[in-house]
Tab-separated table of C-alpha atoms and ligand atoms in Angstrom:
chain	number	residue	atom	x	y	z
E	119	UNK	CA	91.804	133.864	159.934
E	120	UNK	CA	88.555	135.244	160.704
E	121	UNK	CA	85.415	133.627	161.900
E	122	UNK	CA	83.260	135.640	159.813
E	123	UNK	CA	83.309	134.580	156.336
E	124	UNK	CA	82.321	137.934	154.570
E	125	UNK	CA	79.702	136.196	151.903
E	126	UNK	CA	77.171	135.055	154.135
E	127	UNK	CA	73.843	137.457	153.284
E	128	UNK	CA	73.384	138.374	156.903
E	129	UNK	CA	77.196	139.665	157.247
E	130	UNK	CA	76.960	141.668	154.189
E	131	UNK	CA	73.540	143.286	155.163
E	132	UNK	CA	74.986	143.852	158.880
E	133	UNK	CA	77.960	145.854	157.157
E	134	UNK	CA	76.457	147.760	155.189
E	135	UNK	CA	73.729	148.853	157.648
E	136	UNK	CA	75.700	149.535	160.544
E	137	UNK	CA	78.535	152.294	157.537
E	138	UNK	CA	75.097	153.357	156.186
E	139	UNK	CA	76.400	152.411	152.866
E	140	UNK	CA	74.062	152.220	149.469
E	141	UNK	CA	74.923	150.911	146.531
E	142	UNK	CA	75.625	152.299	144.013
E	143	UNK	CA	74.380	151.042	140.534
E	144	UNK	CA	76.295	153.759	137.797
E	145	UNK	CA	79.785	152.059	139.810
E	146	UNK	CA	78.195	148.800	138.773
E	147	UNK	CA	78.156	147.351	142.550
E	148	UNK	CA	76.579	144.123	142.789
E	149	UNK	CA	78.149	142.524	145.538
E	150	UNK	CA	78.930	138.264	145.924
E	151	UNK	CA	76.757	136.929	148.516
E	152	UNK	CA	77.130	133.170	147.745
E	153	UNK	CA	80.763	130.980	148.981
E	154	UNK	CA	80.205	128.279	146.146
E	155	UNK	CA	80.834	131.136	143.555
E	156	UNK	CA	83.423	132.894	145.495
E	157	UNK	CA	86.047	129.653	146.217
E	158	UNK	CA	85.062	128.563	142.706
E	159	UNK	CA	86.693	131.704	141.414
E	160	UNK	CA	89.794	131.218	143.588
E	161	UNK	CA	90.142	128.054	142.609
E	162	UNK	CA	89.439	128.555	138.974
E	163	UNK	CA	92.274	131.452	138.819
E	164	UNK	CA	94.652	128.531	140.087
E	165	UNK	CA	95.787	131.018	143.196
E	166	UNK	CA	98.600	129.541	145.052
E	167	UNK	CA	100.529	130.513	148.194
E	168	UNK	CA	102.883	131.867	145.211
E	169	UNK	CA	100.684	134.146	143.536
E	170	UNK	CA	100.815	137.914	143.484
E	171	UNK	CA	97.105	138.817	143.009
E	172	UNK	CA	95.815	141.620	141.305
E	173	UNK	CA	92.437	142.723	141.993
E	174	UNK	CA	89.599	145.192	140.995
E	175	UNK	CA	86.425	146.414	142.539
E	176	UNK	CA	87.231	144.830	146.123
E	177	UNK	CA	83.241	145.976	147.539
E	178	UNK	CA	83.234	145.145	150.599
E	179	UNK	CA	85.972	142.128	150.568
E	180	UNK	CA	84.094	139.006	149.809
E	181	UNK	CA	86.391	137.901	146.937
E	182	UNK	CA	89.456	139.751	148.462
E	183	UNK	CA	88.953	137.135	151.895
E	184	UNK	CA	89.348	134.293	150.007
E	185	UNK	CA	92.138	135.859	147.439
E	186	UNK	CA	93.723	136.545	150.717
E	187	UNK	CA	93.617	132.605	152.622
E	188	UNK	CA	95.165	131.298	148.913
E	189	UNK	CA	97.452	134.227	147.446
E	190	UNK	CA	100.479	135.158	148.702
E	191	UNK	CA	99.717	138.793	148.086
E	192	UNK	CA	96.501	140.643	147.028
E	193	UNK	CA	96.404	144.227	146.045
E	194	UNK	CA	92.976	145.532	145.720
E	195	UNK	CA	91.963	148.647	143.793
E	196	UNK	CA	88.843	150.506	144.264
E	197	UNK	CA	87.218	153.609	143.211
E	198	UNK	CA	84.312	154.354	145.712
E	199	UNK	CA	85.947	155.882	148.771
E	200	UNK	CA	82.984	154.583	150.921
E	201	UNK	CA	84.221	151.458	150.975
E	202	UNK	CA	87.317	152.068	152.652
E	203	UNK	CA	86.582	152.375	156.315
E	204	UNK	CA	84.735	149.013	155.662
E	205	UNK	CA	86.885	147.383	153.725
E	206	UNK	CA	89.459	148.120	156.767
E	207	UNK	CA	87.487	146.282	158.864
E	208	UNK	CA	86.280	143.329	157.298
E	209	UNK	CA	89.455	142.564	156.112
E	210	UNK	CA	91.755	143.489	159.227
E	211	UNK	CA	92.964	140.021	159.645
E	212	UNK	CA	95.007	139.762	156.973
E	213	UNK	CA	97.933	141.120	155.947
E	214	UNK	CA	98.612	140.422	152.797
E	215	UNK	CA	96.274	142.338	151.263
E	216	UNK	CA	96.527	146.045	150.340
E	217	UNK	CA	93.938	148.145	149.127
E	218	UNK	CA	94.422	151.402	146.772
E	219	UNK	CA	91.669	153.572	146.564
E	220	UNK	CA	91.814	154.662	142.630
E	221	UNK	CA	89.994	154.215	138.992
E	222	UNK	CA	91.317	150.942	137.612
E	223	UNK	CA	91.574	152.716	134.048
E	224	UNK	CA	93.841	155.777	135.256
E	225	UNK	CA	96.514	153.852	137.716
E	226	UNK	CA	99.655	153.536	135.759
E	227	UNK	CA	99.349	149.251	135.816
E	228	UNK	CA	103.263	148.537	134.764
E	229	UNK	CA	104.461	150.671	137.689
E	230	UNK	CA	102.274	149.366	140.773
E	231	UNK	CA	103.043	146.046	139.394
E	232	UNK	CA	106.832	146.621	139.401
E	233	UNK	CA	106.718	148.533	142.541
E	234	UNK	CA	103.774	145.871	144.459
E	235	UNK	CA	104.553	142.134	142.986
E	236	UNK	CA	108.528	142.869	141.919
E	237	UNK	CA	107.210	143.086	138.638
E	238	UNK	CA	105.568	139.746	138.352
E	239	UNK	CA	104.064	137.756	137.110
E	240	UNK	CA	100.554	138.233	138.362
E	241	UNK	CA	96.819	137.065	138.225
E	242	UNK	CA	94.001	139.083	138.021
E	243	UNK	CA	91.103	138.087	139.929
E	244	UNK	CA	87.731	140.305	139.907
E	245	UNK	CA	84.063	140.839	140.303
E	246	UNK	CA	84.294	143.372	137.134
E	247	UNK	CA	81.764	146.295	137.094
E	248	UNK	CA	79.819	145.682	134.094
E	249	UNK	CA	79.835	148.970	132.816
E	250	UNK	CA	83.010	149.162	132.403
E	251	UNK	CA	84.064	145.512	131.350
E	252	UNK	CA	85.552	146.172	127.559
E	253	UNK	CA	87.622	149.348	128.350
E	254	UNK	CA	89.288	147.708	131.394
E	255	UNK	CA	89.917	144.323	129.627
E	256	UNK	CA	91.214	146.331	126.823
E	257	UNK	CA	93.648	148.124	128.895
E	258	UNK	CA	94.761	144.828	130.660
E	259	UNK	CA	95.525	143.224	127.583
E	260	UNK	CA	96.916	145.708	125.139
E	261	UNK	CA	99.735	147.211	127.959
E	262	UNK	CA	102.072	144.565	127.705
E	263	UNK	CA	101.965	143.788	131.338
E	264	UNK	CA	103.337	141.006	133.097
E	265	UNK	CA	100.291	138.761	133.713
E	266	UNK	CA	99.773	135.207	133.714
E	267	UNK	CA	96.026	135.151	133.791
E	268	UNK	CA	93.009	137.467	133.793
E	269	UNK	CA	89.737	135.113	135.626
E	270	UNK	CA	86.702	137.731	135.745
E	271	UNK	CA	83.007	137.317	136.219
E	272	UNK	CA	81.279	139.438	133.314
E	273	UNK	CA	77.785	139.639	131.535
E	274	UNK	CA	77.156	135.973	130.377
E	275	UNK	CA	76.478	137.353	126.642
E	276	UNK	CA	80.149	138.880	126.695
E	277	UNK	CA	81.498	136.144	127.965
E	278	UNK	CA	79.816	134.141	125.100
E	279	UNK	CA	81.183	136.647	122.449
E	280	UNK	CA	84.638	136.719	123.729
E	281	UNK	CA	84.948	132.329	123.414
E	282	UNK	CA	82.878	132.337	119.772
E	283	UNK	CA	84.693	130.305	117.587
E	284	UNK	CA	84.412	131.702	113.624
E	285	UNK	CA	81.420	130.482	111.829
E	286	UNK	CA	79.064	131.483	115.198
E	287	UNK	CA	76.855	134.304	115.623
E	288	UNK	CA	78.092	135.473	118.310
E	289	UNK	CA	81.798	135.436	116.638
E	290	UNK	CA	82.952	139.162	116.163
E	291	UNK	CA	85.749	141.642	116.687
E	292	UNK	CA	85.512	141.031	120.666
E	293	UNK	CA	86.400	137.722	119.728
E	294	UNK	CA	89.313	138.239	117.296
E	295	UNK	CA	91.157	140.884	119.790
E	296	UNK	CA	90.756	138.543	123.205
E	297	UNK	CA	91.996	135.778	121.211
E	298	UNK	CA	94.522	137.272	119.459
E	299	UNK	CA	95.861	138.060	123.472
E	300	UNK	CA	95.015	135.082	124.742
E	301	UNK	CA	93.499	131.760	125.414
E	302	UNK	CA	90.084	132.106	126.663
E	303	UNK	CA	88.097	129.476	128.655
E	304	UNK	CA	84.644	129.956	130.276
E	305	UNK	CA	84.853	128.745	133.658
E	306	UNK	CA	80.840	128.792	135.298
E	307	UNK	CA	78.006	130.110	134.678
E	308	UNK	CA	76.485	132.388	137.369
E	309	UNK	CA	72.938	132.906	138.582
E	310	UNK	CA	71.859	136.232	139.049
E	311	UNK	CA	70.785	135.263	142.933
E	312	UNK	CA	74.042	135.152	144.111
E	313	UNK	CA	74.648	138.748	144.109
E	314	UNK	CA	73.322	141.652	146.329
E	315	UNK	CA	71.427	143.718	144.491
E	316	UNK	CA	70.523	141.063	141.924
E	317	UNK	CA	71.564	142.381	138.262
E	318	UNK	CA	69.148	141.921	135.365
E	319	UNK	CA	71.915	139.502	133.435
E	320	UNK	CA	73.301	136.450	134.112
E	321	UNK	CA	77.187	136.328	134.140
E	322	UNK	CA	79.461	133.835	133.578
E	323	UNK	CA	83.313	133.481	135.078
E	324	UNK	CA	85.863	133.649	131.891
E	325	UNK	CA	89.397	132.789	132.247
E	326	UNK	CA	92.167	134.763	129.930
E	327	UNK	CA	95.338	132.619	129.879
E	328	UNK	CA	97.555	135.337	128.687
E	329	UNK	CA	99.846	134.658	125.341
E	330	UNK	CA	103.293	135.159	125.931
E	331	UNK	CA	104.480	135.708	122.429
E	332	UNK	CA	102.278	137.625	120.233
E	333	UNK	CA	102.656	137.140	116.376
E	334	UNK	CA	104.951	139.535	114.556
E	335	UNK	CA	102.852	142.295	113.032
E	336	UNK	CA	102.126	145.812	112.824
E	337	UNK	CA	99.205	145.810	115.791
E	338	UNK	CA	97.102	148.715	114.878
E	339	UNK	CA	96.683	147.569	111.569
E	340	UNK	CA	95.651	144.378	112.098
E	341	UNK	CA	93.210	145.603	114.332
E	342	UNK	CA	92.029	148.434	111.714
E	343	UNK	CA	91.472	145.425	109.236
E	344	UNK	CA	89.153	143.611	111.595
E	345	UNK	CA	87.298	146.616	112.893
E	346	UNK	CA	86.617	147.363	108.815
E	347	UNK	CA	85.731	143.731	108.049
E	348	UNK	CA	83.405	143.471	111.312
E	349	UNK	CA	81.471	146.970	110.357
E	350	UNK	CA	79.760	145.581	107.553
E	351	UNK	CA	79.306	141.766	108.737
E	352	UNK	CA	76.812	140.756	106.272
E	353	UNK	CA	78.730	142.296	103.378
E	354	UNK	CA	81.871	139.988	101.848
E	355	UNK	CA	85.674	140.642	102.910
E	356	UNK	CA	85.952	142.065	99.640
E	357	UNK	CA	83.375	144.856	99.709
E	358	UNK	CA	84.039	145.606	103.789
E	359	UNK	CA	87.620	146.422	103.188
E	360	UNK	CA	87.826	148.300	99.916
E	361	UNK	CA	84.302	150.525	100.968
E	362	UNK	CA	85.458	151.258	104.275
E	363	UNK	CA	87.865	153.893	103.438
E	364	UNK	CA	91.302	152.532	103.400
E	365	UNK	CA	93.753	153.990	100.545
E	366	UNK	CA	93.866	150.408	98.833
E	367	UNK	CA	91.767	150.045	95.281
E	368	UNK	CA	89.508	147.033	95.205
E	369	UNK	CA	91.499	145.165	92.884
E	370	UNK	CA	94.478	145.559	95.366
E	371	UNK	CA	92.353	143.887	98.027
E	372	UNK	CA	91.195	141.216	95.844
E	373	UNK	CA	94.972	140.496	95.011
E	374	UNK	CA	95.619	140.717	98.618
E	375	UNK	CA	92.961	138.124	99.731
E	376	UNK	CA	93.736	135.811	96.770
E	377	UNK	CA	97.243	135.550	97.971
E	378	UNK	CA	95.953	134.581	101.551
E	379	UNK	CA	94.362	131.986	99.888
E	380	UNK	CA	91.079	133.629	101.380
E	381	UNK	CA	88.003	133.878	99.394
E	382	UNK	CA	86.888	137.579	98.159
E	383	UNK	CA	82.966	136.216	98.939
E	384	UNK	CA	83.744	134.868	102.358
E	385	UNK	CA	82.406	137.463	105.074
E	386	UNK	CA	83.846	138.395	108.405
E	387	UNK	CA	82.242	135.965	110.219
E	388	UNK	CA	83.618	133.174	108.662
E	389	UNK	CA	87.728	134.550	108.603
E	390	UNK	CA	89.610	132.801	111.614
E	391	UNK	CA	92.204	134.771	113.337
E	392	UNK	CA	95.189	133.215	111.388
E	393	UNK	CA	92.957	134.594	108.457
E	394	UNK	CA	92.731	138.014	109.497
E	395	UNK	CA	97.128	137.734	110.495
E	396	UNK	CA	98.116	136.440	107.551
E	397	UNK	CA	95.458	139.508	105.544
E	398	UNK	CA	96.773	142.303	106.967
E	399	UNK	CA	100.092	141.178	106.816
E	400	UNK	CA	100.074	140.999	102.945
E	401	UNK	CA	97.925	144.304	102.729
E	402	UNK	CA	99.934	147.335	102.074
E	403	UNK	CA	100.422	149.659	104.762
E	404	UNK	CA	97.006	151.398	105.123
E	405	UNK	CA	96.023	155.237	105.594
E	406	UNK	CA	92.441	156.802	106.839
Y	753	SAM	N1	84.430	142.189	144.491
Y	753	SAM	C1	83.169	142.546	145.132
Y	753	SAM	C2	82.260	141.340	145.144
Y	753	SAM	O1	82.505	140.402	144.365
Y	753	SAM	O2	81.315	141.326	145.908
Y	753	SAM	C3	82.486	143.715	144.423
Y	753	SAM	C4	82.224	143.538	142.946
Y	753	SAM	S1	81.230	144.800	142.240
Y	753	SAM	C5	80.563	143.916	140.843
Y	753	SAM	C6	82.373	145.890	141.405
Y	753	SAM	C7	83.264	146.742	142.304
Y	753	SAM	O3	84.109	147.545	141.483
Y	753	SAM	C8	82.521	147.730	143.197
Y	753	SAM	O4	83.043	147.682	144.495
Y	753	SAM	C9	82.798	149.112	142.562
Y	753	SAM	O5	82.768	150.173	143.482
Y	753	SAM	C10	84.177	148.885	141.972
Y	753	SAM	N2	84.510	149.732	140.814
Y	753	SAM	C11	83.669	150.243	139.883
Y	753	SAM	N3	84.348	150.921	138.941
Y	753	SAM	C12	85.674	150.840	139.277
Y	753	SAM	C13	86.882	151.349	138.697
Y	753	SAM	N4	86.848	152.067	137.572
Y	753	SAM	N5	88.055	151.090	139.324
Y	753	SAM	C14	88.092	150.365	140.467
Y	753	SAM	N6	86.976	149.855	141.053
Y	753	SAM	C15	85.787	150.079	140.487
């Protein structure tokens, strides 16, 4: 164990004045510089000493210290290769903790986990990089992968979107597609003076417990029905679907709905995710 605790402001400003490093906003690096926040996380993503720990965007190792005192392993990828000579020092102590230098969106996930955690299960623990929140979340949860849990600290408002129940404002096709993966819990909400650089959004930690068994149904359409019914929100089920260019006639769709026992006037908004299932599971197959 090491004596220096990587989040305390002075460490972090020491490091990354003595490897001259800057950060780098387009790679979305706002690093933790509070411990509250960073056990909180651990402790949230329910790491044990049994835990293989996947994580992303390691910075300079604040998160990845404290991954590494509860986990029994922690692989860390990251993309800027000017982290690397640091992130070789500050976390030399430990080692269970691996670090691949890589894009989180290109590395093949099922075969580092197979050939890093013996195939899992695993947790996923990260800072994300806000710019690139959606398409990695996307990736983690449509691959099939063996994970248990995804805990992340994202923008607050995403966070918000992704727990809206039906009938909110904020309730939309983010919502429908993390549900339909998984359970989602928000865990804290985060000031923005706990990072270095301070962002211009708050965040919020969201937790992903991951469903095992998904529901029997041809995926892609599913998610083609909700995409359609979420385009036009303010317009009803009805008119979203048959004007969005499916090969179904209205009168199909009205049939369709009626047999859900879903109202042709209801709007997107207001269809919970056993709606949209059991829709496009009666709908004919569709075409664009
Ligand atoms: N975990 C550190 C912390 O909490 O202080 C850093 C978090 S910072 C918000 C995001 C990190 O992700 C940065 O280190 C950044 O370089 C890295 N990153 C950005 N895009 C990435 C990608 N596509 N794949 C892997 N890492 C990425």
């Amino acid at each position: 164990m090491t004596n220096n605790r990587l989040y305390s402001p002075k460490y972090v400003r020491e490091i990354i004045d003595r490897y001259g490093f800057t950060f780098s906003k387009s790679l979305g690096q706002n690093f933790l510089i509070d411990g509250n926040i960073v056990r909180k996380i651990v402790q949230g993503a329910e790491v044990t000493r049994d835990d293989y720990v996947l994580e992303i965007g390691p910075g300079i190792g604040i998160l990845t210290e404290e991954l590494a005192l509860n986990a029994k392993k922690v692989v860390s990828v990251e993309l800027d290769r000017g982290l690397l000579d640091v992130l070789e020092e500050t976390l030399a102590a430990y080692d269970n903790v691996e670090i691949i230098h890589g894009d989180i969106l290109k590395i093949d996930l099922k075969k580092l986990i197979d050939e890093k955690f013996e195939g899992g299960p695993i947790k996923i623990v990260a800072n994300l990089p806000y710019y690139v929140t959606t398409p990695i979340l996307g990736k983690l949860l449509e691959e099939s992968l063996n994970i248990d849990s995804i805990t992340v600290m994202i923008q607050k408002e995403v966070a918000d979107r992704m727990v809206a129940a039906h009938g909110s404002k904020a309730y939309g096709s983010l919502s429908v597609f993390v549900n339909f993966y998984s359970r989602p819990e928000i865990l804290l909400k985060v000031p923005k003076t706990v990072f270095m650089p301070q962002p211009k959004i708050d965040s919020s930690v969201i937790k992903l417990n991951i469903i095992k068994e998904l529901p029997d149904l041809d995926r892609e359409k599913f998610f083609q029905v909700v995409k359609a019914a979420f385009s036009k929100r303010r317009k009803t089920i009805l008119n979203s679907l048959s004007t969005y260019g499916f090969n179904l006639d209205k009168e199909d769709i009205r049939k369709a709905l009626e047999e859900a026992e879903i109202s042709p006037q209801a709007r997107a908004e207001d269809l919970s995710l056993e709606d949209f299932i059991k829709i496009s599971k009666i709908l004919p197959p569709l075409y664009i």
